[in-house]
Short mmCIF file of the C-alpha atoms (twelve columns), coordinates in Angstrom:
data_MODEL
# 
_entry.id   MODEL 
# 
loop_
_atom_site.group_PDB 
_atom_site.id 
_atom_site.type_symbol 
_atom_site.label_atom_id 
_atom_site.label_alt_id 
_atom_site.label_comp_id 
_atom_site.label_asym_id 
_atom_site.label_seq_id 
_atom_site.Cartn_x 
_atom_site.Cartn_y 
_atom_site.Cartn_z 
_atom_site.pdbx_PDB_model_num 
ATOM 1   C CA . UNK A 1   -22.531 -14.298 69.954 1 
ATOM 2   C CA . UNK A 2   -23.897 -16.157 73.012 1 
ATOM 3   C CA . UNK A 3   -21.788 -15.213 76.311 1 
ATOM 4   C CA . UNK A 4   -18.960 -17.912 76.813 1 
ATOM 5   C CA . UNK A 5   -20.306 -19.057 79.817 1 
ATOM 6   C CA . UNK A 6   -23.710 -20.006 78.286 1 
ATOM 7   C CA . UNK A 7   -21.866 -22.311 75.946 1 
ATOM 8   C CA . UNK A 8   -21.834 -26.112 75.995 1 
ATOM 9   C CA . UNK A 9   -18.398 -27.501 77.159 1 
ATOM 10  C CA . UNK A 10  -18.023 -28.688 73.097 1 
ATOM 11  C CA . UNK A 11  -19.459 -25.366 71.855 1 
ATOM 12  C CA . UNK A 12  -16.983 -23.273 73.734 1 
ATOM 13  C CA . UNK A 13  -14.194 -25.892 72.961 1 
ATOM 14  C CA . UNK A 14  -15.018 -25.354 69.425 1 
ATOM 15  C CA . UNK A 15  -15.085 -21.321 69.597 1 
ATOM 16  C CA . UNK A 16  -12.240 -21.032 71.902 1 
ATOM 17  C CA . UNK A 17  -9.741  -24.197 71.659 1 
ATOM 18  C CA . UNK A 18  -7.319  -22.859 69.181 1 
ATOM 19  C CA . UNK A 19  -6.885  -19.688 71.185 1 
ATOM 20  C CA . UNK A 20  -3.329  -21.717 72.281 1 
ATOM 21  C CA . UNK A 21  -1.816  -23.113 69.472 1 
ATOM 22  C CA . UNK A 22  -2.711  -26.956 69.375 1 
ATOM 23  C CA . UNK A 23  -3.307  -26.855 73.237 1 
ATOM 24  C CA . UNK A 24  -7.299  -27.009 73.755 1 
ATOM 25  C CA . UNK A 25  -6.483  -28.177 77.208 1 
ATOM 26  C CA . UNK A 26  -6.058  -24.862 78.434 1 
ATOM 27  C CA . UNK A 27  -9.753  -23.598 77.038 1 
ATOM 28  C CA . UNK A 28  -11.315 -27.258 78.810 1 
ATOM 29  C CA . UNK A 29  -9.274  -26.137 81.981 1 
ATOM 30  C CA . UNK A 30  -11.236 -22.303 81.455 1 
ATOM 31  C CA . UNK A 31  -14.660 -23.567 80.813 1 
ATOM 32  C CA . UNK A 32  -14.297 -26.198 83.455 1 
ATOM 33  C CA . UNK A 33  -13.315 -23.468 85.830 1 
ATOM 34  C CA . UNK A 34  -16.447 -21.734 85.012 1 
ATOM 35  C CA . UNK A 35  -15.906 -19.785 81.616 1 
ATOM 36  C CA . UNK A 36  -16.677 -15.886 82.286 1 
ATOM 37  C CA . UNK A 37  -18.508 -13.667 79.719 1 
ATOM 38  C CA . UNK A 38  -16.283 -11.340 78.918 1 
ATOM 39  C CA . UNK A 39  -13.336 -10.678 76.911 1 
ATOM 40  C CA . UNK A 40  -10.786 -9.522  80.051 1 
ATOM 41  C CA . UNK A 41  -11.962 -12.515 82.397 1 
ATOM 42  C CA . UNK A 42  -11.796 -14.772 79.679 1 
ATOM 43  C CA . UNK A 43  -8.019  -13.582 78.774 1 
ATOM 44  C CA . UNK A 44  -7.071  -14.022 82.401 1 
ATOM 45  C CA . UNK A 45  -8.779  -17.249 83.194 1 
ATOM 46  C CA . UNK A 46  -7.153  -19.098 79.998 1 
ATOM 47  C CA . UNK A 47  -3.901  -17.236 81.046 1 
ATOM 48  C CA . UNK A 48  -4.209  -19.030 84.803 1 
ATOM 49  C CA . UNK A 49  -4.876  -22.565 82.999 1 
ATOM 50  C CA . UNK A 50  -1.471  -21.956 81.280 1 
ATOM 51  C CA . UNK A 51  0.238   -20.551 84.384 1 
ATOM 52  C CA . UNK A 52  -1.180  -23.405 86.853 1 
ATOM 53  C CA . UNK A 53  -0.323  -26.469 84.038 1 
ATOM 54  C CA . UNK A 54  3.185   -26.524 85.286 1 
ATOM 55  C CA . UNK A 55  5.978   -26.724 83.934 1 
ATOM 56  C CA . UNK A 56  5.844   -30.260 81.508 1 
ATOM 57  C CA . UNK A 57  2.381   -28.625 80.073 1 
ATOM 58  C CA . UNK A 58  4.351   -25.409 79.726 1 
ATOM 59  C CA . UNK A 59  6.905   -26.409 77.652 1 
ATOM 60  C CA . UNK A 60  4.715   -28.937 75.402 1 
ATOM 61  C CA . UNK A 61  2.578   -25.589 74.547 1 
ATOM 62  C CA . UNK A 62  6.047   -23.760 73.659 1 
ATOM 63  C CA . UNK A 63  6.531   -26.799 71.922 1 
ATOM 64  C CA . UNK A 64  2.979   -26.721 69.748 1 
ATOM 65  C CA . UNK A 65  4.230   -23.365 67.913 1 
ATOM 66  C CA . UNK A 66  5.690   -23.878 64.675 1 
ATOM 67  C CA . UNK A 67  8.651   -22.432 63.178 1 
ATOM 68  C CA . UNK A 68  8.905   -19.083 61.983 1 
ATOM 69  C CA . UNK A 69  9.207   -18.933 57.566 1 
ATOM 70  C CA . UNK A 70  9.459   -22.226 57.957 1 
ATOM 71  C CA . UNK A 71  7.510   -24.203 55.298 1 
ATOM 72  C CA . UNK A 72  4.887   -25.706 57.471 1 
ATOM 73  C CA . UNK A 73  3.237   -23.743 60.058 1 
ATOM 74  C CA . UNK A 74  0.910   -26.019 62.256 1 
ATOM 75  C CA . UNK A 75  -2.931  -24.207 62.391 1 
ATOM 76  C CA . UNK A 76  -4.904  -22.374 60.363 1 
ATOM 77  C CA . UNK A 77  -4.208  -19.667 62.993 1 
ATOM 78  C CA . UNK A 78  -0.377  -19.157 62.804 1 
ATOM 79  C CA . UNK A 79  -0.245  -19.779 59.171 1 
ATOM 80  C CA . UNK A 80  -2.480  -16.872 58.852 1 
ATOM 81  C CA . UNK A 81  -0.405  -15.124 61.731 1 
ATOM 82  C CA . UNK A 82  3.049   -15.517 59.544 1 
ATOM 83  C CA . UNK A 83  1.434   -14.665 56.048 1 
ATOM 84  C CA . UNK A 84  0.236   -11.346 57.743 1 
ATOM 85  C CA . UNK A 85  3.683   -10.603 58.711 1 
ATOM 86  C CA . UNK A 86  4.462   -11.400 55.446 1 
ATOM 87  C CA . UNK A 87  6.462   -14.378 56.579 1 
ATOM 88  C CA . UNK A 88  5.558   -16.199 53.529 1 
ATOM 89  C CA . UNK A 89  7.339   -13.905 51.003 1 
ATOM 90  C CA . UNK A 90  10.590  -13.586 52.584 1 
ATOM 91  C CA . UNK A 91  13.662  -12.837 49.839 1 
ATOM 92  C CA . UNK A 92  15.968  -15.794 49.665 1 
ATOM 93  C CA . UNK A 93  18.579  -13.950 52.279 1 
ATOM 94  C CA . UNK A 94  15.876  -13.243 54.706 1 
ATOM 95  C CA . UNK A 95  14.564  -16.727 54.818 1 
ATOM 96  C CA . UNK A 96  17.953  -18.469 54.844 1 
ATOM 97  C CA . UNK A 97  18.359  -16.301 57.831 1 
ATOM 98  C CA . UNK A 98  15.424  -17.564 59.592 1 
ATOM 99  C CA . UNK A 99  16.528  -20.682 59.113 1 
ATOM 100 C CA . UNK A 100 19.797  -20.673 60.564 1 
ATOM 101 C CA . UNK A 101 18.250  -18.499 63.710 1 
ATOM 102 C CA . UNK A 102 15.854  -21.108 64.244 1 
ATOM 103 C CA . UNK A 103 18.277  -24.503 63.950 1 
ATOM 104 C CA . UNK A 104 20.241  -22.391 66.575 1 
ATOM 105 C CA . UNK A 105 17.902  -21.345 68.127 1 
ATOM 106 C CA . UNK A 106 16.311  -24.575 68.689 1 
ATOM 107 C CA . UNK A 107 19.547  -26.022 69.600 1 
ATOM 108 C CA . UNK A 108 20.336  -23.752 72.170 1 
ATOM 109 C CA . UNK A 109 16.640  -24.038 73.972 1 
ATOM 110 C CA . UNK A 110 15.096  -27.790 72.670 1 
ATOM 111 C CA . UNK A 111 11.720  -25.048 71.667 1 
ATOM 112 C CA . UNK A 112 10.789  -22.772 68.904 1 
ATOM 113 C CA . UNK A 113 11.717  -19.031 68.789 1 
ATOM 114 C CA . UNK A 114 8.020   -17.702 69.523 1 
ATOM 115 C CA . UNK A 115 7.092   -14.247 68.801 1 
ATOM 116 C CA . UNK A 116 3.788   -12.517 68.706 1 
ATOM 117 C CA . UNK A 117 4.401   -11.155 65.015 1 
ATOM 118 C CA . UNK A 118 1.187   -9.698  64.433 1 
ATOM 119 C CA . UNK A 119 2.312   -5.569  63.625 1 
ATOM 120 C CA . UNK A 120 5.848   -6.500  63.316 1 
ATOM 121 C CA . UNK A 121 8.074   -6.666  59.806 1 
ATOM 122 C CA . UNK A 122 10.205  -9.277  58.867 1 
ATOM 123 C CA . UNK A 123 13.073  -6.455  59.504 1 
ATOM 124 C CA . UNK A 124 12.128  -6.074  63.338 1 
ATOM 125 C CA . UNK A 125 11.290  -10.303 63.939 1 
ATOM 126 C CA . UNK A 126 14.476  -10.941 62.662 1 
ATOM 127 C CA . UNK A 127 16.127  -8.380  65.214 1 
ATOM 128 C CA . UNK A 128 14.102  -9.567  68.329 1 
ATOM 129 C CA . UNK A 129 15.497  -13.594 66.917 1 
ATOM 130 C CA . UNK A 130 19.164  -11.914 67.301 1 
ATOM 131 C CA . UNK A 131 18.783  -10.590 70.031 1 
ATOM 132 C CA . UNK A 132 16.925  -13.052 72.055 1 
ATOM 133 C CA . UNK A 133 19.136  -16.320 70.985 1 
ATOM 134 C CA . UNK A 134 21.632  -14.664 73.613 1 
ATOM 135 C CA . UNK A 135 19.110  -15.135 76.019 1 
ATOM 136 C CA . UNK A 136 19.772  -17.424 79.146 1 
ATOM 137 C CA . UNK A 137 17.181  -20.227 78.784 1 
ATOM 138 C CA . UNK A 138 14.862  -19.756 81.773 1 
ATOM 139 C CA . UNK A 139 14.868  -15.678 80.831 1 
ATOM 140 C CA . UNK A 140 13.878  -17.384 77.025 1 
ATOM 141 C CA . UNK A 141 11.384  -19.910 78.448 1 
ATOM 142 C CA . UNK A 142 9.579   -16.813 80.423 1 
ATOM 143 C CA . UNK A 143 9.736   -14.349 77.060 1 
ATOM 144 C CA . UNK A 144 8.331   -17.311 75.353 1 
ATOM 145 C CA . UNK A 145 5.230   -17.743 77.829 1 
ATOM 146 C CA . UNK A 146 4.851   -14.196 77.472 1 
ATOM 147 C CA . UNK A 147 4.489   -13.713 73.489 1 
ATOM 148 C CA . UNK A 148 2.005   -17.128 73.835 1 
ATOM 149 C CA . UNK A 149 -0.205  -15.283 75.724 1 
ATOM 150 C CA . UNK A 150 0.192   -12.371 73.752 1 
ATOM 151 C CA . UNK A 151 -0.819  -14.508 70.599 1 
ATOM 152 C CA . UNK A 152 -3.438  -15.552 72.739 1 
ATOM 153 C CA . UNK A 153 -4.588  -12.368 73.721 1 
ATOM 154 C CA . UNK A 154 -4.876  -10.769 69.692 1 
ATOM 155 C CA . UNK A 155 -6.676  -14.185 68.912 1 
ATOM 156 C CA . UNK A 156 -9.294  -14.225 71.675 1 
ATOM 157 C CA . UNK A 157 -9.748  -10.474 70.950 1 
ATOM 158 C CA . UNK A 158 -10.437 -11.681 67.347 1 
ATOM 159 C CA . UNK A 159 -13.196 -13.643 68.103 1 
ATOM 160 C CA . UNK A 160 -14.653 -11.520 70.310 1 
ATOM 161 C CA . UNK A 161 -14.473 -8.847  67.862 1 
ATOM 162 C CA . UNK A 162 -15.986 -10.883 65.183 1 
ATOM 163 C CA . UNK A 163 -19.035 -12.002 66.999 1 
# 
């Protein structure tokens, strides 16, 4: 793989832009703030796009993730994310539970519940969901950032892996 910063601006978008779910912005922000080479740099320079956006930017990214069991999951990347977890063969209990967590959920905080689910069972998601819905919502709105850029994290990592 070519180092990140030897990249065109549309080559890097291409490798890179998914790293936060339907936000490329953050990865133009990155390159634009001259991409570094390697994996930890990389990490914390996306990570600072996402931190310095602001809040509006912020919450349409918390926005972007999709539902957890739910029956459409918005990229390639989170689909694959939920299957692994195996999200996608929940017994009938289990995903009626998801369900009602995230209408709730959602109701309480106007964003999805957002966990990095990558290692985790359906058993243990559902737990952090019930526990987290009593959650104040700026403590939720900071645990949210956080498992983003965890997701972000195991995908960059991914890539880098893979090259």
């Amino acid at each position: 793989m070519r180092p990140p910063g030897a990249l065109s601006r549309d080559d890097f978008m291409q490798r890179f832009g998914a790293v936060y779910e339907r936000s490329p912005q953050f990865a133009g922000a990155a390159w634009d703030a001259g991409a570094p080479d390697d994996e930890a740099s990389l990490r914390a320079a996306l990570r600072a796009a996402v931190e310095d956006s602001g809040r509006g930017p912020q919450m349409a990214l918390i926005r972007a993730h999709p539902d957890l069991a739910g029956r459409i999951a918005l990229s390639a990347e989170s689909s694959a994310e939920q299957k692994g977890a195996g999200l996608d063969q929940c017994a009938p209990e289990e995903f009626a539970a998801f369900q009602q967590l995230n209408a709730a959920y959602t109701e309480k905080f106007g964003f999805p519940f957002i966990i990095a689910v990558r290692g985790l069972t359906r058993t243990l998601i559902l737990d952090a969901f019930r526990q987290r819905i009593a959650n104040d919502p700026e403590t939720e709105f900071a645990a949210a950032l956080g498992q983003i850029h965890r997701i972000a994290a195991l995908r960059l990592h991914d890539l880098f892996d893979g090259a």
